[in-house]
Amino acid sequence: MPGDRLMRIRSAEFQAMAERVLRATELTSRLNVLPFEDEAGKAGLFERILGRPLPAGVTIYPPFYTDHGLRLDLAERVFINQNCTFLDYAGIRLGERVMIGPKATFITVGHPVDPGERREWLTGGPIDVAENVWIGAGATILPGVSIGRDSVVAAGAVVADDVPPATLVTGGKAEANRHW
């Protein structure tokens, strides 16, 4: 599993990430209580969360959650509906015209399955979503996944594997295939 390891938990890199998580949580907490019509306030907080202004035509409806923010790359005309979560430490890229339904979750980091390593390492990989993709409500996109152009991820789907272009994916992924 060494290729999957992202960082050792007891390290300076992890400490820096943990500090950013606290900062991003503070900023998103402030964002999520602003009046909906406070466009200037939202724009200012998004710039601080992402480290740059929102691209042209990007719409994000709060509540919005991210654990890092600085590694969330949004192209033009992205739409993100309410109550979405982006755990973006390993990087998330959303191509132009991507639409994301409410309560969708993008997770780029996790822990090893091995109980002896679980509290020692973070694992993961970046998520890449190509242009014109639609992610349905409540979908979960897991670490290291790429989703091809023009694809659709159905509501509630758990995406653990790459999705080819112009493909519809549905359903949960959970399967018991190993016991301790």
Short mmCIF file of C-alpha atoms in Angstrom, two decimals:
data_model
loop_
_atom_site.label_atom_id
_atom_site.label_comp_id
_atom_site.label_asym_id
_atom_site.label_seq_id
_atom_site.Cartn_x
_atom_site.Cartn_y
_atom_site.Cartn_z
CA MET A 1 0.00 0.00 0.00
CA PRO A 2 2.94 2.49 0.00
CA GLY A 3 1.83 3.96 -3.35
CA ASP A 4 -1.54 4.88 -1.83
CA ARG A 5 -0.11 6.69 1.18
CA LEU A 6 -0.61 10.40 1.14
CA MET A 7 0.97 11.40 4.43
CA ARG A 8 1.94 10.18 7.85
CA ILE A 9 -0.49 11.48 10.47
CA ARG A 10 2.21 12.45 12.95
CA SER A 11 4.11 14.81 10.65
CA ALA A 12 4.63 18.51 10.00
CA GLU A 13 2.65 18.18 6.75
CA PHE A 14 -0.31 16.71 8.64
CA GLN A 15 -0.10 19.48 11.25
CA ALA A 16 -0.17 22.13 8.51
CA MET A 17 -3.18 20.42 6.92
CA ALA A 18 -4.95 20.26 10.30
CA GLU A 19 -4.41 24.00 10.77
CA ARG A 20 -5.87 24.68 7.30
CA VAL A 21 -8.87 22.47 8.14
CA LEU A 22 -9.58 24.66 11.17
CA ARG A 23 -9.29 27.82 9.05
CA ALA A 24 -11.49 26.44 6.24
CA THR A 25 -14.07 25.31 8.80
CA GLU A 26 -14.12 28.78 10.35
CA LEU A 27 -14.60 30.40 6.93
CA THR A 28 -17.32 27.99 5.77
CA SER A 29 -19.12 28.40 9.10
CA ARG A 30 -19.26 32.15 8.44
CA LEU A 31 -20.31 31.63 4.81
CA ASN A 32 -23.14 29.31 5.77
CA VAL A 33 -24.85 31.86 8.05
CA LEU A 34 -24.76 34.82 5.65
CA PRO A 35 -28.08 36.02 4.24
CA PHE A 36 -28.59 34.36 0.85
CA GLU A 37 -28.76 37.74 -0.91
CA ASP A 38 -25.37 38.91 0.46
CA GLU A 39 -23.50 38.33 -2.81
CA ALA A 40 -20.51 40.51 -1.83
CA GLY A 41 -20.10 38.74 1.50
CA LYS A 42 -20.31 35.31 -0.14
CA ALA A 43 -17.84 36.30 -2.88
CA GLY A 44 -15.34 37.56 -0.29
CA LEU A 45 -15.55 34.40 1.81
CA PHE A 46 -15.30 32.13 -1.25
CA GLU A 47 -12.15 33.99 -2.28
CA ARG A 48 -10.64 33.35 1.16
CA ILE A 49 -11.76 29.71 1.18
CA LEU A 50 -10.46 28.94 -2.34
CA GLY A 51 -7.48 31.32 -2.29
CA ARG A 52 -8.78 33.06 -5.43
CA PRO A 53 -12.06 34.55 -6.73
CA LEU A 54 -14.75 32.26 -8.08
CA PRO A 55 -14.45 31.83 -11.87
CA ALA A 56 -17.01 33.47 -14.16
CA GLY A 57 -20.48 32.02 -13.97
CA VAL A 58 -19.79 29.71 -11.01
CA THR A 59 -22.79 29.29 -8.73
CA ILE A 60 -22.50 27.74 -5.28
CA TYR A 61 -25.54 27.60 -3.02
CA PRO A 62 -24.71 27.42 0.68
CA PRO A 63 -24.52 25.58 2.90
CA PHE A 64 -21.15 24.59 1.46
CA TYR A 65 -18.46 22.55 3.18
CA THR A 66 -14.78 21.99 2.48
CA ASP A 67 -11.96 20.81 4.69
CA HIS A 68 -9.20 22.60 2.77
CA GLY A 69 -10.54 24.72 -0.09
CA LEU A 70 -7.19 25.64 -1.61
CA ARG A 71 -7.14 22.47 -3.72
CA LEU A 72 -10.63 22.83 -5.16
CA ASP A 73 -10.23 23.83 -8.83
CA LEU A 74 -13.47 25.10 -10.38
CA ALA A 75 -13.78 25.88 -14.10
CA GLU A 76 -16.25 28.39 -15.52
CA ARG A 77 -20.01 27.82 -15.31
CA VAL A 78 -19.88 25.18 -12.56
CA PHE A 79 -23.08 24.82 -10.52
CA ILE A 80 -22.96 23.41 -6.99
CA ASN A 81 -26.27 22.99 -5.19
CA GLN A 82 -26.90 23.17 -1.43
CA ASN A 83 -25.25 21.10 1.28
CA CYS A 84 -22.33 19.70 -0.74
CA THR A 85 -19.05 18.61 0.84
CA PHE A 86 -15.61 18.75 -0.76
CA LEU A 87 -12.78 17.08 1.18
CA ASP A 88 -10.20 18.39 -1.27
CA TYR A 89 -6.78 17.95 0.34
CA ALA A 90 -5.58 15.65 -2.50
CA GLY A 91 -7.22 17.91 -5.11
CA ILE A 92 -10.59 18.15 -6.85
CA ARG A 93 -11.00 19.53 -10.38
CA LEU A 94 -14.45 20.32 -11.77
CA GLY A 95 -14.51 21.02 -15.52
CA GLU A 96 -16.66 23.59 -17.30
CA ARG A 97 -20.44 23.26 -17.03
CA VAL A 98 -20.33 20.60 -14.30
CA MET A 99 -23.60 20.43 -12.34
CA ILE A 100 -23.67 19.02 -8.82
CA GLY A 101 -26.90 18.14 -7.04
CA PRO A 102 -27.59 18.77 -3.36
CA LYS A 103 -25.79 16.75 -0.68
CA ALA A 104 -23.14 15.40 -3.06
CA THR A 105 -19.86 14.47 -1.35
CA PHE A 106 -16.35 14.42 -2.83
CA ILE A 107 -13.72 12.70 -0.68
CA THR A 108 -10.03 12.71 -1.67
CA VAL A 109 -8.52 11.27 1.51
CA GLY A 110 -9.16 8.33 3.81
CA HIS A 111 -7.31 5.79 5.90
CA PRO A 112 -5.79 2.39 5.12
CA VAL A 113 -8.03 -0.64 5.61
CA ASP A 114 -5.35 -2.38 7.70
CA PRO A 115 -6.20 -1.65 11.37
CA GLY A 116 -2.50 -1.37 12.28
CA GLU A 117 -1.96 1.44 9.74
CA ARG A 118 -5.33 3.17 10.04
CA ARG A 119 -4.24 5.75 12.62
CA GLU A 120 -0.77 6.23 11.10
CA TRP A 121 -1.51 7.31 7.52
CA LEU A 122 -3.88 9.24 5.32
CA THR A 123 -4.36 7.73 1.89
CA GLY A 124 -6.11 9.03 -1.17
CA GLY A 125 -5.91 10.61 -4.56
CA PRO A 126 -7.28 13.53 -6.57
CA ILE A 127 -10.74 13.58 -8.13
CA ASP A 128 -11.06 14.81 -11.71
CA VAL A 129 -14.48 15.61 -13.20
CA ALA A 130 -14.45 16.45 -16.90
CA GLU A 131 -16.64 18.96 -18.72
CA ASN A 132 -20.43 18.82 -18.82
CA VAL A 133 -20.84 16.15 -16.12
CA TRP A 134 -23.94 15.95 -13.94
CA ILE A 135 -23.52 14.59 -10.41
CA GLY A 136 -26.90 13.71 -8.89
CA ALA A 137 -28.17 14.48 -5.41
CA GLY A 138 -26.48 12.59 -2.60
CA ALA A 139 -23.83 11.00 -4.80
CA THR A 140 -20.47 10.17 -3.22
CA ILE A 141 -17.26 10.41 -5.25
CA LEU A 142 -14.31 8.57 -3.66
CA PRO A 143 -10.54 9.21 -3.79
CA GLY A 144 -8.68 8.91 -7.08
CA VAL A 145 -11.76 8.81 -9.34
CA SER A 146 -11.93 10.41 -12.79
CA ILE A 147 -15.33 11.05 -14.38
CA GLY A 148 -15.38 11.44 -18.16
CA ARG A 149 -16.95 14.22 -20.20
CA ASP A 150 -20.76 14.28 -20.56
CA SER A 151 -21.28 11.52 -17.96
CA VAL A 152 -24.06 11.34 -15.38
CA VAL A 153 -23.70 10.04 -11.84
CA ALA A 154 -27.17 9.12 -10.60
CA ALA A 155 -28.54 10.32 -7.29
CA GLY A 156 -27.19 8.31 -4.37
CA ALA A 157 -24.51 6.54 -6.40
CA VAL A 158 -21.17 5.73 -4.78
CA VAL A 159 -18.39 6.15 -7.35
CA ALA A 160 -15.25 4.21 -6.46
CA ASP A 161 -13.97 3.55 -10.00
CA ASP A 162 -13.31 5.77 -13.03
CA VAL A 163 -16.31 6.61 -15.21
CA PRO A 164 -15.79 6.63 -19.00
CA PRO A 165 -17.05 9.60 -21.05
CA ALA A 166 -20.78 9.75 -21.89
CA THR A 167 -21.71 7.09 -19.33
CA LEU A 168 -24.53 6.84 -16.77
CA VAL A 169 -23.52 5.23 -13.45
CA THR A 170 -26.00 4.24 -10.75
CA GLY A 171 -26.23 2.43 -7.45
CA GLY A 172 -24.27 1.83 -4.30
CA LYS A 173 -20.84 0.24 -4.36
CA ALA A 174 -20.75 -1.46 -0.94
CA GLU A 175 -19.78 -5.15 -1.12
CA ALA A 176 -18.36 -7.45 1.52
CA ASN A 177 -15.26 -9.03 0.02
CA ARG A 178 -12.88 -9.44 2.93
CA HIS A 179 -13.21 -10.33 6.60
CA TRP A 180 -10.82 -9.87 9.49
#
